[in-house]
Short mmCIF file of N, CA, C and O in Angstrom, two decimals:
data_model
loop_
_atom_site.label_atom_id
_atom_site.label_comp_id
_atom_site.label_asym_id
_atom_site.label_seq_id
_atom_site.Cartn_x
_atom_site.Cartn_y
_atom_site.Cartn_z
N CYS E 190 0.85 -1.17 0.00
CA CYS E 190 0.00 0.00 0.00
C CYS E 190 0.90 1.24 0.00
O CYS E 190 1.82 1.35 0.80
N SER E 191 0.62 2.16 -0.90
CA SER E 191 1.44 3.35 -1.00
C SER E 191 0.67 4.64 -0.68
O SER E 191 1.22 5.72 -0.78
N ASP E 192 -0.58 4.52 -0.25
CA ASP E 192 -1.39 5.69 0.09
C ASP E 192 -1.20 6.03 1.56
O ASP E 192 -1.65 5.30 2.45
N ARG E 193 -0.53 7.14 1.83
CA ARG E 193 -0.19 7.45 3.23
C ARG E 193 -1.41 7.70 4.10
O ARG E 193 -1.38 7.46 5.31
N ILE E 194 -2.52 8.14 3.51
CA ILE E 194 -3.73 8.36 4.31
C ILE E 194 -4.32 7.03 4.75
O ILE E 194 -4.72 6.85 5.90
N VAL E 195 -4.34 6.05 3.85
CA VAL E 195 -4.84 4.71 4.19
C VAL E 195 -3.91 4.07 5.22
O VAL E 195 -4.36 3.48 6.20
N ILE E 196 -2.60 4.19 5.01
CA ILE E 196 -1.63 3.61 5.95
C ILE E 196 -1.79 4.22 7.33
O ILE E 196 -1.80 3.52 8.34
N GLN E 197 -1.93 5.55 7.39
CA GLN E 197 -2.08 6.23 8.68
C GLN E 197 -3.33 5.75 9.40
O GLN E 197 -3.31 5.47 10.60
N ALA E 198 -4.44 5.59 8.68
CA ALA E 198 -5.68 5.12 9.30
C ALA E 198 -5.54 3.67 9.76
O ALA E 198 -6.04 3.29 10.82
N MET E 199 -4.83 2.84 8.98
CA MET E 199 -4.63 1.44 9.35
C MET E 199 -3.77 1.33 10.61
O MET E 199 -4.11 0.58 11.53
N VAL E 200 -2.69 2.06 10.67
CA VAL E 200 -1.82 2.03 11.86
C VAL E 200 -2.58 2.53 13.08
O VAL E 200 -2.48 1.94 14.16
N GLN E 201 -3.35 3.59 12.92
CA GLN E 201 -4.15 4.12 14.03
C GLN E 201 -5.14 3.07 14.53
O GLN E 201 -5.33 2.89 15.72
N SER E 202 -5.76 2.36 13.60
CA SER E 202 -6.71 1.31 13.96
C SER E 202 -6.03 0.18 14.73
O SER E 202 -6.56 -0.32 15.72
N LEU E 203 -4.85 -0.21 14.28
CA LEU E 203 -4.11 -1.27 14.97
C LEU E 203 -3.71 -0.84 16.37
O LEU E 203 -3.75 -1.64 17.31
N LYS E 204 -3.33 0.43 16.52
CA LYS E 204 -2.95 0.94 17.84
C LYS E 204 -4.13 1.03 18.78
O LYS E 204 -4.03 0.69 19.96
N LEU E 205 -5.28 1.50 18.27
CA LEU E 205 -6.45 1.76 19.13
C LEU E 205 -7.36 0.55 19.29
O LEU E 205 -8.24 0.55 20.15
N GLY E 206 -7.19 -0.45 18.43
CA GLY E 206 -8.07 -1.62 18.50
C GLY E 206 -9.42 -1.40 17.84
O GLY E 206 -10.38 -2.09 18.15
N THR E 207 -9.49 -0.45 16.93
CA THR E 207 -10.74 -0.17 16.23
C THR E 207 -10.79 -0.93 14.90
O THR E 207 -9.78 -1.40 14.41
N GLN E 208 -11.96 -1.00 14.33
CA GLN E 208 -12.16 -1.67 13.05
C GLN E 208 -11.74 -0.75 11.92
O GLN E 208 -11.97 0.45 11.96
N PHE E 209 -11.12 -1.32 10.88
CA PHE E 209 -10.65 -0.54 9.74
C PHE E 209 -10.83 -1.33 8.45
O PHE E 209 -10.64 -2.54 8.42
N ALA E 210 -11.18 -0.63 7.38
CA ALA E 210 -11.17 -1.18 6.02
C ALA E 210 -10.79 -0.05 5.09
O ALA E 210 -11.35 1.05 5.17
N GLY E 211 -9.80 -0.30 4.22
CA GLY E 211 -9.38 0.71 3.27
C GLY E 211 -8.88 0.07 2.00
O GLY E 211 -8.27 -1.00 2.03
N ILE E 212 -9.14 0.73 0.88
CA ILE E 212 -8.69 0.22 -0.41
C ILE E 212 -7.44 0.99 -0.81
O ILE E 212 -7.41 2.22 -0.80
N CYS E 213 -6.40 0.22 -1.16
CA CYS E 213 -5.13 0.82 -1.53
C CYS E 213 -4.45 -0.04 -2.58
O CYS E 213 -4.32 -1.26 -2.39
N ASP E 214 -4.02 0.56 -3.65
CA ASP E 214 -3.33 -0.13 -4.74
C ASP E 214 -4.12 -1.35 -5.23
O ASP E 214 -3.55 -2.39 -5.55
N GLY E 215 -5.44 -1.24 -5.25
CA GLY E 215 -6.28 -2.30 -5.77
C GLY E 215 -6.58 -3.43 -4.79
O GLY E 215 -7.22 -4.41 -5.14
N ASN E 216 -6.13 -3.31 -3.54
CA ASN E 216 -6.37 -4.32 -2.51
C ASN E 216 -7.16 -3.71 -1.35
O ASN E 216 -7.00 -2.55 -1.03
N THR E 217 -8.00 -4.54 -0.73
CA THR E 217 -8.74 -4.11 0.45
C THR E 217 -8.01 -4.61 1.70
O THR E 217 -7.83 -5.80 1.89
N TRP E 218 -7.56 -3.68 2.51
CA TRP E 218 -6.88 -3.99 3.78
C TRP E 218 -7.89 -3.86 4.91
O TRP E 218 -8.68 -2.91 4.93
N ARG E 219 -7.87 -4.80 5.84
CA ARG E 219 -8.78 -4.75 6.99
C ARG E 219 -7.99 -5.00 8.28
O ARG E 219 -7.05 -5.77 8.31
N ALA E 220 -8.47 -4.35 9.33
CA ALA E 220 -7.99 -4.62 10.69
C ALA E 220 -9.24 -4.71 11.57
O ALA E 220 -10.11 -3.84 11.51
N PHE E 221 -9.32 -5.77 12.35
CA PHE E 221 -10.46 -5.95 13.24
C PHE E 221 -10.07 -6.91 14.35
O PHE E 221 -8.95 -7.42 14.39
N THR E 222 -10.98 -7.14 15.28
CA THR E 222 -10.70 -7.99 16.43
C THR E 222 -11.56 -9.25 16.35
O THR E 222 -12.76 -9.17 16.09
N CYS E 223 -10.91 -10.40 16.56
CA CYS E 223 -11.60 -11.69 16.66
C CYS E 223 -11.17 -12.36 17.96
O CYS E 223 -9.97 -12.52 18.19
N ASN E 224 -12.12 -12.72 18.77
CA ASN E 224 -11.81 -13.42 20.03
C ASN E 224 -10.74 -12.68 20.84
O ASN E 224 -9.77 -13.28 21.29
N ARG E 225 -10.88 -11.37 20.93
CA ARG E 225 -9.97 -10.49 21.68
C ARG E 225 -8.55 -10.44 21.10
O ARG E 225 -7.62 -10.04 21.77
N GLU E 226 -8.36 -10.87 19.87
CA GLU E 226 -7.06 -10.81 19.20
C GLU E 226 -7.20 -9.97 17.93
O GLU E 226 -8.21 -10.02 17.25
N ARG E 227 -6.17 -9.19 17.61
CA ARG E 227 -6.20 -8.34 16.42
C ARG E 227 -5.91 -9.17 15.17
O ARG E 227 -5.11 -10.09 15.19
N VAL E 228 -6.59 -8.81 14.10
CA VAL E 228 -6.41 -9.45 12.80
C VAL E 228 -6.11 -8.36 11.78
O VAL E 228 -6.77 -7.32 11.75
N LEU E 229 -5.10 -8.58 10.95
CA LEU E 229 -4.80 -7.72 9.82
C LEU E 229 -4.83 -8.63 8.60
O LEU E 229 -4.15 -9.66 8.57
N CYS E 230 -5.62 -8.27 7.59
CA CYS E 230 -5.73 -9.14 6.42
C CYS E 230 -5.91 -8.31 5.16
O CYS E 230 -6.28 -7.14 5.21
N VAL E 231 -5.63 -8.95 4.03
CA VAL E 231 -5.73 -8.31 2.72
C VAL E 231 -6.71 -9.10 1.87
O VAL E 231 -6.59 -10.33 1.77
N ASN E 232 -7.66 -8.40 1.26
CA ASN E 232 -8.67 -9.02 0.40
C ASN E 232 -9.42 -10.14 1.12
O ASN E 232 -9.57 -11.24 0.61
N CYS E 233 -9.87 -9.85 2.32
CA CYS E 233 -10.57 -10.83 3.14
C CYS E 233 -11.94 -10.29 3.53
O CYS E 233 -12.24 -9.12 3.31
N LYS E 234 -12.73 -11.12 4.13
CA LYS E 234 -14.04 -10.72 4.63
C LYS E 234 -13.92 -10.35 6.10
O LYS E 234 -13.07 -10.88 6.81
N LEU E 235 -14.78 -9.47 6.54
CA LEU E 235 -14.85 -9.11 7.95
C LEU E 235 -15.65 -10.19 8.66
O LEU E 235 -16.87 -10.12 8.78
N SER E 236 -14.94 -11.24 9.08
CA SER E 236 -15.61 -12.38 9.69
C SER E 236 -14.63 -13.09 10.61
O SER E 236 -13.45 -13.22 10.30
N CYS E 237 -15.14 -13.58 11.74
CA CYS E 237 -14.33 -14.36 12.67
C CYS E 237 -14.57 -15.85 12.52
O CYS E 237 -14.02 -16.65 13.28
N LEU E 238 -15.38 -16.25 11.55
CA LEU E 238 -15.61 -17.68 11.33
C LEU E 238 -14.32 -18.34 10.87
O LEU E 238 -13.60 -17.81 10.02
N GLN E 239 -14.01 -19.51 11.42
CA GLN E 239 -12.79 -20.20 11.06
C GLN E 239 -12.74 -20.53 9.58
O GLN E 239 -11.68 -20.53 8.96
N THR E 240 -13.87 -20.80 8.99
CA THR E 240 -13.90 -21.14 7.57
C THR E 240 -13.56 -19.95 6.68
O THR E 240 -13.28 -20.12 5.50
N VAL E 241 -13.58 -18.74 7.25
CA VAL E 241 -13.29 -17.53 6.48
C VAL E 241 -11.97 -16.90 6.90
O VAL E 241 -11.18 -16.48 6.05
N SER E 242 -11.68 -16.84 8.19
CA SER E 242 -10.55 -16.04 8.67
C SER E 242 -9.28 -16.82 8.94
O SER E 242 -8.27 -16.23 9.29
N CYS E 243 -9.28 -18.12 8.81
CA CYS E 243 -8.06 -18.89 9.03
C CYS E 243 -7.11 -18.76 7.85
O CYS E 243 -7.55 -18.57 6.71
N PRO E 244 -5.80 -18.86 8.09
CA PRO E 244 -4.83 -18.80 7.00
C PRO E 244 -5.16 -19.84 5.93
O PRO E 244 -5.65 -20.92 6.21
N GLY E 245 -4.89 -19.49 4.69
CA GLY E 245 -5.21 -20.36 3.57
C GLY E 245 -6.43 -19.88 2.83
O GLY E 245 -6.65 -20.23 1.68
N LYS E 246 -7.26 -19.04 3.45
CA LYS E 246 -8.46 -18.50 2.81
C LYS E 246 -8.16 -17.13 2.19
O LYS E 246 -8.76 -16.76 1.21
N SER E 247 -7.28 -16.37 2.81
CA SER E 247 -6.86 -15.06 2.31
C SER E 247 -5.52 -14.76 2.97
O SER E 247 -5.03 -15.52 3.80
N LEU E 248 -4.93 -13.63 2.62
CA LEU E 248 -3.67 -13.22 3.25
C LEU E 248 -4.01 -12.64 4.61
O LEU E 248 -4.51 -11.52 4.72
N THR E 249 -3.76 -13.42 5.66
CA THR E 249 -4.19 -13.05 7.00
C THR E 249 -3.01 -13.05 7.97
O THR E 249 -2.26 -14.01 8.03
N PHE E 250 -2.88 -11.96 8.71
CA PHE E 250 -1.93 -11.88 9.81
C PHE E 250 -2.76 -11.89 11.08
O PHE E 250 -3.50 -10.96 11.34
N SER E 251 -2.66 -12.97 11.83
CA SER E 251 -3.53 -13.13 12.97
C SER E 251 -2.78 -13.77 14.12
O SER E 251 -1.86 -14.56 13.91
N SER E 252 -3.20 -13.44 15.32
CA SER E 252 -2.66 -14.12 16.49
C SER E 252 -3.21 -15.53 16.54
O SER E 252 -3.93 -15.97 15.66
N CYS E 253 -2.92 -16.20 17.59
CA CYS E 253 -3.30 -17.59 17.73
C CYS E 253 -4.81 -17.78 17.54
O CYS E 253 -5.62 -17.17 18.20
N GLN E 254 -5.16 -18.59 16.58
CA GLN E 254 -6.56 -18.96 16.37
C GLN E 254 -6.58 -20.46 16.09
O GLN E 254 -5.77 -20.96 15.35
N ASN E 255 -7.52 -21.15 16.66
CA ASN E 255 -7.61 -22.59 16.50
C ASN E 255 -8.30 -22.90 15.17
O ASN E 255 -9.52 -22.86 15.08
N CYS E 256 -7.51 -23.19 14.15
CA CYS E 256 -8.04 -23.50 12.82
C CYS E 256 -7.96 -25.00 12.60
O CYS E 256 -6.90 -25.60 12.73
N GLY E 257 -9.08 -25.60 12.27
CA GLY E 257 -9.15 -27.05 12.16
C GLY E 257 -8.63 -27.61 10.86
O GLY E 257 -8.19 -28.76 10.81
N GLN E 258 -8.63 -26.82 9.78
CA GLN E 258 -8.19 -27.40 8.52
C GLN E 258 -6.68 -27.42 8.42
O GLN E 258 -5.99 -26.69 9.10
N ARG E 259 -6.20 -28.24 7.53
CA ARG E 259 -4.76 -28.31 7.28
C ARG E 259 -4.48 -27.53 6.00
O ARG E 259 -4.79 -27.98 4.91
N ALA E 260 -3.93 -26.35 6.15
CA ALA E 260 -3.62 -25.50 5.00
C ALA E 260 -2.19 -25.03 5.13
O ALA E 260 -1.77 -24.58 6.19
N ALA E 261 -1.44 -25.17 4.07
CA ALA E 261 -0.07 -24.68 4.06
C ALA E 261 -0.12 -23.21 3.67
O ALA E 261 -0.48 -22.88 2.54
N ALA E 262 0.20 -22.35 4.58
CA ALA E 262 0.17 -20.92 4.30
C ALA E 262 1.13 -20.21 5.22
O ALA E 262 1.42 -20.68 6.32
N TYR E 263 1.67 -19.14 4.74
CA TYR E 263 2.49 -18.29 5.60
C TYR E 263 2.29 -16.85 5.15
O TYR E 263 1.82 -16.58 4.06
N SER E 264 2.67 -15.93 6.02
CA SER E 264 2.50 -14.51 5.72
C SER E 264 3.76 -13.76 6.10
O SER E 264 4.34 -14.02 7.15
N ILE E 265 4.16 -12.87 5.26
CA ILE E 265 5.29 -11.99 5.54
C ILE E 265 4.82 -10.57 5.22
O ILE E 265 4.21 -10.34 4.18
N ILE E 266 5.10 -9.67 6.11
CA ILE E 266 4.77 -8.28 5.84
C ILE E 266 6.07 -7.47 5.89
O ILE E 266 6.89 -7.66 6.77
N ASP E 267 6.27 -6.67 4.89
CA ASP E 267 7.46 -5.84 4.76
C ASP E 267 7.02 -4.39 4.94
O ASP E 267 6.20 -3.90 4.17
N VAL E 268 7.54 -3.74 5.94
CA VAL E 268 7.16 -2.37 6.24
C VAL E 268 8.34 -1.46 5.95
O VAL E 268 9.44 -1.69 6.44
N GLN E 269 8.10 -0.47 5.12
CA GLN E 269 9.12 0.53 4.80
C GLN E 269 8.52 1.91 5.00
O GLN E 269 7.31 2.08 4.82
N TYR E 270 9.33 2.85 5.36
CA TYR E 270 8.83 4.21 5.51
C TYR E 270 9.89 5.19 5.03
O TYR E 270 11.07 4.86 4.92
N SER E 271 9.45 6.36 4.73
CA SER E 271 10.35 7.45 4.37
C SER E 271 9.79 8.73 4.96
O SER E 271 8.58 8.87 5.14
N ILE E 272 10.67 9.63 5.27
CA ILE E 272 10.27 10.92 5.83
C ILE E 272 9.96 11.85 4.66
O ILE E 272 10.78 12.02 3.75
N GLN E 273 8.77 12.41 4.66
CA GLN E 273 8.36 13.33 3.61
C GLN E 273 8.14 14.70 4.23
O GLN E 273 7.18 14.89 4.99
N PRO E 274 9.02 15.64 3.92
CA PRO E 274 8.82 16.98 4.47
C PRO E 274 7.55 17.61 3.91
O PRO E 274 7.28 17.52 2.71
N LEU E 275 6.77 18.20 4.77
CA LEU E 275 5.52 18.84 4.37
C LEU E 275 5.65 20.36 4.35
O LEU E 275 4.67 21.07 4.48
N TYR E 276 6.85 20.81 4.18
CA TYR E 276 7.12 22.24 4.12
C TYR E 276 8.01 22.51 2.90
O TYR E 276 8.67 21.60 2.39
N PRO E 277 8.05 23.74 2.43
CA PRO E 277 8.89 24.05 1.26
C PRO E 277 10.38 23.91 1.59
O PRO E 277 10.82 24.20 2.69
N LEU E 278 11.13 23.42 0.61
CA LEU E 278 12.59 23.32 0.73
C LEU E 278 13.22 24.33 -0.22
O LEU E 278 12.71 24.58 -1.31
N PHE E 279 14.34 24.88 0.16
CA PHE E 279 15.07 25.82 -0.70
C PHE E 279 15.83 25.02 -1.75
O PHE E 279 16.62 24.13 -1.42
N ASN E 280 15.64 25.37 -3.03
CA ASN E 280 16.35 24.69 -4.12
C ASN E 280 17.70 25.32 -4.40
O ASN E 280 18.55 24.70 -5.03
N SER E 281 17.87 26.55 -3.96
CA SER E 281 19.13 27.26 -4.15
C SER E 281 19.29 28.27 -3.02
O SER E 281 18.32 28.57 -2.32
N PRO E 282 20.50 28.79 -2.85
CA PRO E 282 20.68 29.79 -1.77
C PRO E 282 19.82 31.04 -2.00
O PRO E 282 19.48 31.38 -3.14
N LEU E 283 19.47 31.69 -0.92
CA LEU E 283 18.71 32.95 -0.99
C LEU E 283 19.58 34.02 -1.65
O LEU E 283 20.79 34.07 -1.45
N ARG E 284 18.93 34.87 -2.45
CA ARG E 284 19.62 36.02 -3.04
C ARG E 284 19.00 37.28 -2.44
O ARG E 284 17.78 37.47 -2.52
N ALA E 285 19.82 38.10 -1.87
CA ALA E 285 19.32 39.32 -1.23
C ALA E 285 19.99 40.55 -1.87
O ALA E 285 21.20 40.54 -2.12
N THR E 286 19.19 41.54 -2.14
CA THR E 286 19.71 42.83 -2.60
C THR E 286 19.10 43.91 -1.73
O THR E 286 17.97 43.79 -1.26
N SER E 287 19.86 44.95 -1.54
CA SER E 287 19.34 46.03 -0.70
C SER E 287 19.49 47.37 -1.42
O SER E 287 20.39 47.56 -2.23
N GLU E 288 18.59 48.24 -1.09
CA GLU E 288 18.64 49.62 -1.56
C GLU E 288 18.58 50.49 -0.31
O GLU E 288 18.54 49.97 0.81
N SER E 289 18.49 51.76 -0.45
CA SER E 289 18.55 52.64 0.71
C SER E 289 17.45 52.37 1.73
O SER E 289 17.68 52.45 2.93
N ASN E 290 16.24 52.04 1.28
CA ASN E 290 15.17 51.84 2.25
C ASN E 290 14.37 50.54 2.01
O ASN E 290 13.24 50.42 2.45
N LYS E 291 14.94 49.60 1.27
CA LYS E 291 14.24 48.32 1.10
C LYS E 291 15.24 47.18 0.90
O LYS E 291 16.36 47.37 0.45
N LEU E 292 14.76 46.00 1.23
CA LEU E 292 15.54 44.77 1.10
C LEU E 292 14.70 43.80 0.27
O LEU E 292 13.52 43.58 0.55
N THR E 293 15.28 43.23 -0.77
CA THR E 293 14.60 42.26 -1.61
C THR E 293 15.29 40.91 -1.44
O THR E 293 16.51 40.81 -1.59
N VAL E 294 14.47 39.88 -1.14
CA VAL E 294 15.00 38.53 -0.99
C VAL E 294 14.31 37.65 -2.03
O VAL E 294 13.09 37.62 -2.12
N VAL E 295 15.08 36.93 -2.80
CA VAL E 295 14.56 36.03 -3.82
C VAL E 295 14.90 34.61 -3.42
O VAL E 295 16.04 34.31 -3.06
N ALA E 296 13.89 33.74 -3.47
CA ALA E 296 14.08 32.35 -3.10
C ALA E 296 13.48 31.44 -4.16
O ALA E 296 12.43 31.75 -4.73
N ASN E 297 14.14 30.33 -4.41
CA ASN E 297 13.63 29.30 -5.30
C ASN E 297 13.28 28.10 -4.38
O ASN E 297 14.18 27.47 -3.84
N ILE E 298 11.96 27.83 -4.23
CA ILE E 298 11.56 26.78 -3.31
C ILE E 298 10.85 25.65 -4.04
O ILE E 298 10.41 25.80 -5.18
N SER E 299 10.75 24.51 -3.39
CA SER E 299 10.25 23.29 -4.01
C SER E 299 8.72 23.23 -4.15
O SER E 299 8.21 22.51 -4.98
N ARG E 300 8.00 23.95 -3.33
CA ARG E 300 6.54 23.93 -3.38
C ARG E 300 5.99 25.16 -2.68
O ARG E 300 6.69 25.77 -1.88
N PRO E 301 4.74 25.52 -2.94
CA PRO E 301 4.16 26.67 -2.24
C PRO E 301 4.03 26.38 -0.74
O PRO E 301 3.87 25.23 -0.33
N GLY E 302 4.12 27.41 0.03
CA GLY E 302 3.94 27.29 1.47
C GLY E 302 2.82 28.16 1.97
O GLY E 302 2.22 28.92 1.20
N ASN E 303 2.53 28.08 3.24
CA ASN E 303 1.48 28.91 3.84
C ASN E 303 2.11 30.05 4.59
O ASN E 303 3.02 29.95 5.28
#
């Protein structure tokens, strides 16, 4: 998932224990609680039934759940982050000129600011 708004909501849900569903990069991500344990899954149904939420039915990251079927499945999640400045950056040094009663500063910045 590359949508930072969806990621932020998902992480908040995991921290607070609230229910979450969000679509990102063509996949539906869910976070919810089953039997007092958190579940994170991709392209799954919001269900605690073993026939739906056990590994082998969808990509599920779940704590201990007693699943009766024999399904070979594993899950790996790779988390990467980068710092994105939300403020303008200077692309070049400031240029300042002065006259007798005024100062002019010219800046080349990466994006508009407030």
